PDB file of C-alpha atoms in Angstrom:
ATOM      1  CA  MET A   1      20.826 175.470  92.318  1.00 51.00           C
ATOM      2  CA  SER A   2      21.004 171.803  91.293  1.00 50.00           C
ATOM      3  CA  ARG A   3      22.650 172.858  88.088  1.00 52.00           C
ATOM      4  CA  ILE A   4      25.360 174.887  89.986  1.00 47.00           C
ATOM      5  CA  ARG A   5      25.841 171.925  92.458  1.00 51.00           C
ATOM      6  CA  HIS A   6      26.333 169.590  89.419  1.00 51.00           C
ATOM      7  CA  SER A   7      28.889 171.801  87.929  1.00 49.00           C
ATOM      8  CA  ILE A   8      30.937 172.087  91.199  1.00 47.00           C
ATOM      9  CA  ILE A   9      30.817 168.189  91.576  1.00 46.00           C
ATOM     10  CA  SER A  10      32.127 167.850  87.928  1.00 51.00           C
ATOM     11  CA  ALA A  11      34.978 170.292  88.581  1.00 47.00           C
ATOM     12  CA  LEU A  12      36.056 168.530  91.793  1.00 42.00           C
ATOM     13  CA  ILE A  13      36.039 165.197  89.980  1.00 42.00           C
ATOM     14  CA  CYS A  14      38.281 166.674  87.276  1.00 45.00           C
ATOM     15  CA  LEU A  15      40.637 168.075  89.752  1.00 39.00           C
ATOM     16  CA  VAL A  16      40.870 164.716  91.574  1.00 39.00           C
ATOM     17  CA  VAL A  17      41.469 162.897  88.363  1.00 39.00           C
ATOM     18  CA  SER A  18      44.115 165.195  87.110  1.00 40.00           C
ATOM     19  CA  GLY A  19      45.771 165.175  90.493  1.00 40.00           C
ATOM     20  CA  VAL A  20      45.981 161.362  90.366  1.00 36.00           C
ATOM     21  CA  SER A  21      47.412 161.387  86.888  1.00 35.00           C
ATOM     22  CA  LEU A  22      50.115 163.896  87.890  1.00 35.00           C
ATOM     23  CA  GLY A  23      51.139 161.999  90.901  1.00 36.00           C
ATOM     24  CA  TYR A  24      51.349 158.807  88.858  1.00 33.00           C
ATOM     25  CA  ALA A  25      53.473 160.556  86.235  1.00 37.00           C
ATOM     26  CA  GLN A  26      55.860 161.861  88.913  1.00 36.00           C
ATOM     27  CA  ASP A  27      56.152 158.291  90.480  1.00 39.00           C
ATOM     28  CA  GLN A  28      56.854 156.659  87.074  1.00 34.00           C
ATOM     29  CA  GLU A  29      59.497 159.228  85.978  1.00 36.00           C
ATOM     30  CA  LEU A  30      61.709 157.618  83.372  1.00 30.00           C
ATOM     31  CA  PRO A  31      65.472 157.472  83.975  1.00 32.00           C
ATOM     32  CA  ARG A  32      67.683 159.930  82.390  1.00 35.00           C
ATOM     33  CA  PRO A  33      68.522 158.716  78.918  1.00 34.00           C
ATOM     34  CA  LEU A  34      72.221 158.446  77.930  1.00 37.00           C
ATOM     35  CA  PRO A  35      72.998 159.375  74.282  1.00 39.00           C
ATOM     36  CA  GLU A  36      74.470 156.587  72.229  1.00 38.00           C
ATOM     37  CA  THR A  37      77.551 158.565  71.408  1.00 41.00           C
ATOM     38  CA  GLY A  38      78.287 159.633  74.938  1.00 43.00           C
ATOM     39  CA  SER A  39      78.452 163.315  76.047  1.00 44.00           C
ATOM     40  CA  ALA A  40      81.308 164.598  74.013  1.00 44.00           C
ATOM     41  CA  ALA A  41      81.788 168.362  74.123  1.00 42.00           C
ATOM     42  CA  PRO A  42      84.433 169.630  71.739  1.00 41.00           C
ATOM     43  CA  ALA A  43      86.429 172.467  73.007  1.00 39.00           C
ATOM     44  CA  GLN A  44      88.121 175.119  70.938  1.00 35.00           C
ATOM     45  CA  GLY A  45      89.440 173.543  67.740  1.00 37.00           C
ATOM     46  CA  GLY A  46      87.903 170.319  68.739  1.00 55.00           C
ATOM     47  CA  ARG A  47      91.090 169.105  70.505  1.00 72.00           C
ATOM     48  CA  PHE A  48      89.645 168.265  73.904  1.00 84.00           C
ATOM     49  CA  ILE A  49      86.384 166.527  74.873  1.00 85.00           C
ATOM     50  CA  THR A  50      84.526 165.361  77.986  1.00 81.00           C
ATOM     51  CA  ILE A  51      83.646 161.658  78.245  1.00 82.00           C
ATOM     52  CA  ASP A  52      81.007 160.579  80.570  1.00 83.00           C
ATOM     53  CA  PHE A  53      79.491 157.000  80.325  1.00 87.00           C
ATOM     54  CA  ASP A  54      77.257 155.469  83.011  1.00 85.00           C
ATOM     55  CA  ASN A  55      76.876 151.641  82.587  1.00 87.00           C
ATOM     56  CA  VAL A  56      76.762 151.804  78.742  1.00 90.00           C
ATOM     57  CA  ASP A  57      77.031 148.831  76.506  1.00 93.00           C
ATOM     58  CA  ILE A  58      80.675 148.361  75.494  1.00 93.00           C
ATOM     59  CA  HIS A  59      79.660 148.234  71.746  1.00 95.00           C
ATOM     60  CA  LEU A  60      78.355 151.825  72.076  1.00 94.00           C
ATOM     61  CA  PHE A  61      81.480 152.955  73.598  1.00 93.00           C
ATOM     62  CA  ILE A  62      83.473 151.294  70.739  1.00 94.00           C
ATOM     63  CA  LYS A  63      81.277 153.021  68.236  1.00 94.00           C
ATOM     64  CA  TYR A  64      81.781 156.346  70.020  1.00 93.00           C
ATOM     65  CA  ILE A  65      85.594 156.017  69.920  1.00 93.00           C
ATOM     66  CA  SER A  66      85.450 154.936  66.176  1.00 94.00           C
ATOM     67  CA  GLU A  67      83.540 158.034  65.421  1.00 93.00           C
ATOM     68  CA  LEU A  68      85.826 160.160  67.488  1.00 91.00           C
ATOM     69  CA  THR A  69      89.076 158.896  66.214  1.00 91.00           C
ATOM     70  CA  GLY A  70      88.106 157.734  62.615  1.00 92.00           C
ATOM     71  CA  LYS A  71      89.572 154.269  63.338  1.00 93.00           C
ATOM     72  CA  ASN A  72      87.980 151.052  62.040  1.00 95.00           C
ATOM     73  CA  PHE A  73      87.239 148.316  64.464  1.00 96.00           C
ATOM     74  CA  VAL A  74      86.572 144.670  64.047  1.00 93.00           C
ATOM     75  CA  VAL A  75      84.968 143.327  67.294  1.00 94.00           C
ATOM     76  CA  ASP A  76      85.132 139.741  68.268  1.00 92.00           C
ATOM     77  CA  LYS A  77      81.784 138.274  69.229  1.00 91.00           C
ATOM     78  CA  VAL A  78      82.714 137.468  72.751  1.00 91.00           C
ATOM     79  CA  VAL A  79      83.329 141.213  73.560  1.00 93.00           C
ATOM     80  CA  GLN A  80      80.348 141.926  75.802  1.00 92.00           C
ATOM     81  CA  GLY A  81      79.693 143.953  79.024  1.00 91.00           C
ATOM     82  CA  ASN A  82      78.915 147.393  80.232  1.00 90.00           C
ATOM     83  CA  VAL A  83      81.329 150.204  80.959  1.00 88.00           C
ATOM     84  CA  THR A  84      81.387 153.248  83.332  1.00 86.00           C
ATOM     85  CA  ILE A  85      83.696 156.179  82.713  1.00 85.00           C
ATOM     86  CA  ILE A  86      83.883 159.319  84.794  1.00 78.00           C
ATOM     87  CA  SER A  87      85.866 162.167  83.287  1.00 75.00           C
ATOM     88  CA  PRO A  88      85.410 165.389  85.341  1.00 72.00           C
ATOM     89  CA  THR A  89      87.762 167.301  82.993  1.00 78.00           C
ATOM     90  CA  LYS A  90      88.292 167.654  79.356  1.00 84.00           C
ATOM     91  CA  ILE A  91      90.988 165.457  77.780  1.00 83.00           C
ATOM     92  CA  SER A  92      92.564 165.292  74.345  1.00 86.00           C
ATOM     93  CA  VAL A  93      91.381 162.780  71.665  1.00 88.00           C
ATOM     94  CA  ASP A  94      94.666 160.954  72.049  1.00 85.00           C
ATOM     95  CA  ASP A  95      94.104 160.594  75.820  1.00 83.00           C
ATOM     96  CA  ALA A  96      90.532 159.405  75.158  1.00 87.00           C
ATOM     97  CA  TYR A  97      92.048 156.544  73.038  1.00 88.00           C
ATOM     98  CA  ARG A  98      94.409 155.543  75.836  1.00 83.00           C
ATOM     99  CA  VAL A  99      91.357 155.633  78.197  1.00 86.00           C
ATOM    100  CA  PHE A 100      89.619 153.410  75.658  1.00 90.00           C
ATOM    101  CA  GLU A 101      92.486 150.849  75.591  1.00 86.00           C
ATOM    102  CA  SER A 102      92.579 150.892  79.503  1.00 82.00           C
ATOM    103  CA  VAL A 103      88.961 150.194  79.682  1.00 87.00           C
ATOM    104  CA  LEU A 104      89.311 147.248  77.290  1.00 88.00           C
ATOM    105  CA  GLU A 105      92.283 145.972  79.311  1.00 83.00           C
ATOM    106  CA  VAL A 106      90.198 146.138  82.623  1.00 79.00           C
ATOM    107  CA  HIS A 107      87.456 144.102  80.933  1.00 86.00           C
ATOM    108  CA  GLY A 108      89.912 141.446  79.658  1.00 86.00           C
ATOM    109  CA  PHE A 109      90.045 142.691  75.997  1.00 89.00           C
ATOM    110  CA  THR A 110      92.688 144.514  74.042  1.00 87.00           C
ATOM    111  CA  THR A 111      93.445 145.905  70.487  1.00 88.00           C
ATOM    112  CA  VAL A 112      95.562 144.258  67.724  1.00 86.00           C
ATOM    113  CA  GLU A 113      96.332 146.247  64.663  1.00 84.00           C
ATOM    114  CA  ALA A 114      95.728 144.360  61.475  1.00 81.00           C
ATOM    115  CA  GLY A 115      96.344 146.506  58.373  1.00 82.00           C
ATOM    116  CA  SER A 116      93.682 149.234  58.060  1.00 89.00           C
ATOM    117  CA  VAL A 117      91.574 147.898  60.943  1.00 91.00           C
ATOM    118  CA  ILE A 118      91.981 147.204  64.588  1.00 92.00           C
ATOM    119  CA  LYS A 119      90.790 144.020  66.095  1.00 92.00           C
ATOM    120  CA  ILE A 120      89.293 144.009  69.549  1.00 92.00           C
ATOM    121  CA  LEU A 121      89.548 140.560  71.117  1.00 89.00           C
ATOM    122  CA  PRO A 122      90.230 138.881  74.333  1.00 88.00           C
ATOM    123  CA  SER A 123      93.681 139.577  75.847  1.00 82.00           C
ATOM    124  CA  ALA A 124      94.529 135.894  76.234  1.00 78.00           C
ATOM    125  CA  ARG A 125      94.046 135.277  72.488  1.00 78.00           C
ATOM    126  CA  ALA A 126      95.770 138.577  71.406  1.00 71.00           C
ATOM    127  CA  ARG A 127      99.113 137.106  72.651  1.00 64.00           C
ATOM    128  CA  SER A 128      98.935 134.563  69.728  1.00 61.00           C
ATOM    129  CA  GLN A 129      98.089 137.135  67.139  1.00 61.00           C
ATOM    130  CA  ASN A 130     100.294 138.908  64.801  1.00 56.00           C
ATOM    131  CA  VAL A 131     101.117 141.711  67.229  1.00 59.00           C
ATOM    132  CA  GLU A 132     103.460 144.560  66.661  1.00 62.00           C
ATOM    133  CA  MET A 133     107.116 143.809  67.418  1.00 61.00           C
ATOM    134  CA  LEU A 134     109.452 146.462  68.999  1.00 63.00           C
ATOM    135  CA  GLN A 135     113.315 146.475  69.202  1.00 62.00           C
ATOM    136  CA  ALA A 136     115.129 147.838  72.075  1.00 58.00           C
ATOM    137  CA  GLY A 137     115.221 151.648  72.070  1.00 56.00           C
ATOM    138  CA  ALA A 138     112.282 151.987  69.621  1.00 54.00           C
ATOM    139  CA  PRO A 139     110.435 155.346  70.302  1.00 46.00           C
ATOM    140  CA  SER A 140     106.869 154.709  71.658  1.00 55.00           C
ATOM    141  CA  SER A 141     104.325 156.214  73.868  1.00 57.00           C
ATOM    142  CA  PRO A 142     102.882 154.341  76.782  1.00 58.00           C
ATOM    143  CA  ASP A 143      99.451 152.832  76.092  1.00 62.00           C
ATOM    144  CA  ASP A 144      97.660 149.455  76.553  1.00 65.00           C
ATOM    145  CA  ARG A 145      97.907 147.860  73.211  1.00 71.00           C
ATOM    146  CA  VAL A 146      99.758 144.465  73.163  1.00 72.00           C
ATOM    147  CA  VAL A 147     103.257 144.386  71.620  1.00 74.00           C
ATOM    148  CA  THR A 148     106.172 142.012  71.449  1.00 76.00           C
ATOM    149  CA  GLN A 149     109.375 143.564  72.943  1.00 82.00           C
ATOM    150  CA  LEU A 150     112.819 142.069  72.113  1.00 82.00           C
ATOM    151  CA  VAL A 151     115.344 142.767  74.976  1.00 86.00           C
ATOM    152  CA  GLN A 152     119.018 142.170  74.374  1.00 88.00           C
ATOM    153  CA  LEU A 153     120.749 141.663  77.651  1.00 90.00           C
ATOM    154  CA  LYS A 154     124.405 142.665  78.083  1.00 90.00           C
ATOM    155  CA  HIS A 155     125.529 141.111  81.388  1.00 88.00           C
ATOM    156  CA  SER A 156     122.627 139.074  82.939  1.00 89.00           C
ATOM    157  CA  SER A 157     121.226 135.667  82.248  1.00 90.00           C
ATOM    158  CA  PRO A 158     117.841 135.706  80.421  1.00 91.00           C
ATOM    159  CA  GLU A 159     116.567 132.931  82.684  1.00 92.00           C
ATOM    160  CA  GLU A 160     117.623 134.850  85.766  1.00 91.00           C
ATOM    161  CA  ILE A 161     115.966 138.029  84.618  1.00 91.00           C
ATOM    162  CA  GLN A 162     112.882 136.116  83.697  1.00 90.00           C
ATOM    163  CA  LYS A 163     112.549 134.701  87.161  1.00 90.00           C
ATOM    164  CA  VAL A 164     112.608 138.330  88.626  1.00 89.00           C
ATOM    165  CA  LEU A 165     110.008 139.595  86.040  1.00 89.00           C
ATOM    166  CA  THR A 166     107.500 136.754  86.104  1.00 88.00           C
ATOM    167  CA  PRO A 167     105.625 137.977  89.220  1.00 86.00           C
ATOM    168  CA  LEU A 168     105.354 141.460  87.712  1.00 84.00           C
ATOM    169  CA  VAL A 169     103.636 140.495  84.404  1.00 83.00           C
ATOM    170  CA  SER A 170      99.956 139.907  83.738  1.00 78.00           C
ATOM    171  CA  GLN A 171      98.652 136.272  83.599  1.00 75.00           C
ATOM    172  CA  THR A 172      98.011 136.463  79.987  1.00 71.00           C
ATOM    173  CA  SER A 173     101.465 137.744  79.034  1.00 77.00           C
ATOM    174  CA  VAL A 174     104.119 135.623  77.332  1.00 78.00           C
ATOM    175  CA  MET A 175     107.775 135.879  78.324  1.00 85.00           C
ATOM    176  CA  ILE A 176     110.451 133.691  76.702  1.00 83.00           C
ATOM    177  CA  SER A 177     114.137 133.580  77.504  1.00 86.00           C
ATOM    178  CA  HIS A 178     116.644 132.656  74.830  1.00 84.00           C
ATOM    179  CA  ALA A 179     119.988 131.753  76.353  1.00 85.00           C
ATOM    180  CA  PRO A 180     122.017 131.403  73.172  1.00 83.00           C
ATOM    181  CA  SER A 181     121.297 134.982  71.994  1.00 82.00           C
ATOM    182  CA  GLY A 182     121.061 136.412  75.535  1.00 86.00           C
ATOM    183  CA  MET A 183     117.685 137.811  74.644  1.00 86.00           C
ATOM    184  CA  LEU A 184     114.342 138.045  76.480  1.00 87.00           C
ATOM    185  CA  ILE A 185     111.134 138.200  74.423  1.00 82.00           C
ATOM    186  CA  ILE A 186     108.135 139.709  76.094  1.00 84.00           C
ATOM    187  CA  THR A 187     104.437 139.885  74.779  1.00 80.00           C
ATOM    188  CA  GLU A 188     102.637 142.251  77.054  1.00 80.00           C
ATOM    189  CA  THR A 189     100.828 145.604  77.140  1.00 79.00           C
ATOM    190  CA  LEU A 190     103.156 148.366  76.122  1.00 80.00           C
ATOM    191  CA  SER A 191     102.592 150.402  79.265  1.00 81.00           C
ATOM    192  CA  ASN A 192     103.732 147.467  81.328  1.00 85.00           C
ATOM    193  CA  ILE A 193     106.625 146.594  79.061  1.00 85.00           C
ATOM    194  CA  GLN A 194     107.938 150.087  79.603  1.00 86.00           C
ATOM    195  CA  LYS A 195     108.028 149.489  83.358  1.00 88.00           C
ATOM    196  CA  LEU A 196     109.662 146.300  82.897  1.00 89.00           C
ATOM    197  CA  LEU A 197     112.409 147.779  80.699  1.00 90.00           C
ATOM    198  CA  ARG A 198     113.272 150.052  83.513  1.00 89.00           C
ATOM    199  CA  ILE A 199     113.642 147.260  85.833  1.00 91.00           C
ATOM    200  CA  ILE A 200     115.810 145.320  83.380  1.00 91.00           C
ATOM    201  CA  GLU A 201     118.038 148.344  83.000  1.00 90.00           C
ATOM    202  CA  THR A 202     118.598 148.379  86.710  1.00 89.00           C
ATOM    203  CA  LEU A 203     119.253 144.646  86.949  1.00 88.00           C
ATOM    204  CA  ASP A 204     121.287 144.125  83.726  1.00 88.00           C
ATOM    205  CA  VAL A 205     124.660 145.437  85.041  1.00 86.00           C
ATOM    206  CA  GLU A 206     128.159 143.946  85.226  1.00 81.00           C
ATOM    207  CA  SER A 207     128.461 141.567  88.161  1.00 70.00           C
ATOM    208  CA  ARG A 208     131.064 142.317  90.916  1.00 59.00           C
ATOM    209  CA  GLU A 209     132.945 139.089  91.387  1.00 59.00           C
ATOM    210  CA  ASP A 210     135.911 138.581  93.721  1.00 58.00           C
ATOM    211  CA  GLU A 211     139.202 138.633  91.981  1.00 61.00           C
ATOM    212  CA  VAL A 212     142.570 137.044  93.109  1.00 66.00           C
ATOM    213  CA  ALA A 213     145.739 139.035  92.335  1.00 68.00           C
ATOM    214  CA  VAL A 214     149.336 138.457  93.376  1.00 71.00           C
ATOM    215  CA  ILE A 215     151.120 141.673  94.573  1.00 76.00           C
ATOM    216  CA  SER A 216     154.874 141.808  95.091  1.00 73.00           C
ATOM    217  CA  LEU A 217     155.879 144.027  98.049  1.00 73.00           C
ATOM    218  CA  GLN A 218     159.095 146.067  97.951  1.00 72.00           C
ATOM    219  CA  ASN A 219     159.355 147.839 101.317  1.00 67.00           C
ATOM    220  CA  ALA A 220     156.487 146.531 103.585  1.00 71.00           C
ATOM    221  CA  SER A 221     156.170 143.235 105.305  1.00 75.00           C
ATOM    222  CA  SER A 222     153.418 141.003 103.808  1.00 76.00           C
ATOM    223  CA  THR A 223     152.353 139.847 107.318  1.00 81.00           C
ATOM    224  CA  SER A 224     151.860 143.385 108.717  1.00 75.00           C
ATOM    225  CA  LEU A 225     150.150 144.590 105.563  1.00 72.00           C
ATOM    226  CA  ALA A 226     147.740 141.559 105.636  1.00 79.00           C
ATOM    227  CA  LYS A 227     146.807 142.429 109.263  1.00 76.00           C
ATOM    228  CA  ILE A 228     146.158 146.009 108.273  1.00 73.00           C
ATOM    229  CA  LEU A 229     144.112 145.038 105.200  1.00 73.00           C
ATOM    230  CA  ALA A 230     142.084 142.588 107.251  1.00 77.00           C
ATOM    231  CA  THR A 231     141.316 145.239 109.872  1.00 75.00           C
ATOM    232  CA  ILE A 232     140.159 147.642 107.197  1.00 71.00           C
ATOM    233  CA  TYR A 233     138.105 144.963 105.479  1.00 65.00           C
ATOM    234  CA  GLN A 234     136.314 144.018 108.652  1.00 68.00           C
ATOM    235  CA  GLY A 235     135.422 147.540 109.484  1.00 58.00           C
ATOM    236  CA  THR A 236     134.096 148.202 105.957  1.00 53.00           C
ATOM    237  CA  ALA A 237     131.989 144.999 106.136  1.00 51.00           C
ATOM    238  CA  ALA A 238     130.479 145.925 109.477  1.00 54.00           C
ATOM    239  CA  ALA A 239     129.672 149.411 108.375  1.00 51.00           C
ATOM    240  CA  ALA A 240     127.912 147.867 105.307  1.00 50.00           C
ATOM    241  CA  GLY A 241     125.926 145.517 107.435  1.00 52.00           C
ATOM    242  CA  ARG A 242     124.415 148.201 109.673  1.00 51.00           C
TER     243      ARG A 242
END
């Protein structure tokens, strides 16, 4: 009987010990690991991917984009931080690179092409680098790389246009007006430059200035006609002011 009792006690001790171990393991469950390369699921033909990053080191994100696009990056030592990207739907590789540029812009960094490599550095310093230069009408797609745009104005003063655009550009952008050539030089992200160009196109129109003309009348009285024109002008001005 004592042998049976000893066996039962031993079995209970084993159950208690195993129960404590299981409970401890559940309480100390490790967080879900995030792969270094992100969760990229190529679709048919590898044209579309799903990007999902949760508070990942920005260097891992850069490495992922490098492997995805085949681009070579040189990363400045001050580029630090974590990124979170939520992409519920699949996107193309080209769109993924635009997302990459936007993420860098949000964190105060940008890309500058330098031959076969792409530099990643603070946006403020990128303005002084050898950035891409675009002439008016150059075909391009909107993205967040830094470029220098030359804008030739036809009717407006560069200084006046600069005053209008200054509140609309980022703090790290550079905008120079050159009065002798009637040109505006803007260094800014390409996506914002394209917005500025649409504004410039609206503003850079021929001004409507008052003109003085002498008209000889043959049949009508100048006094009577002047009264009629004054009445018409006052009515038009009143309608425009409503």
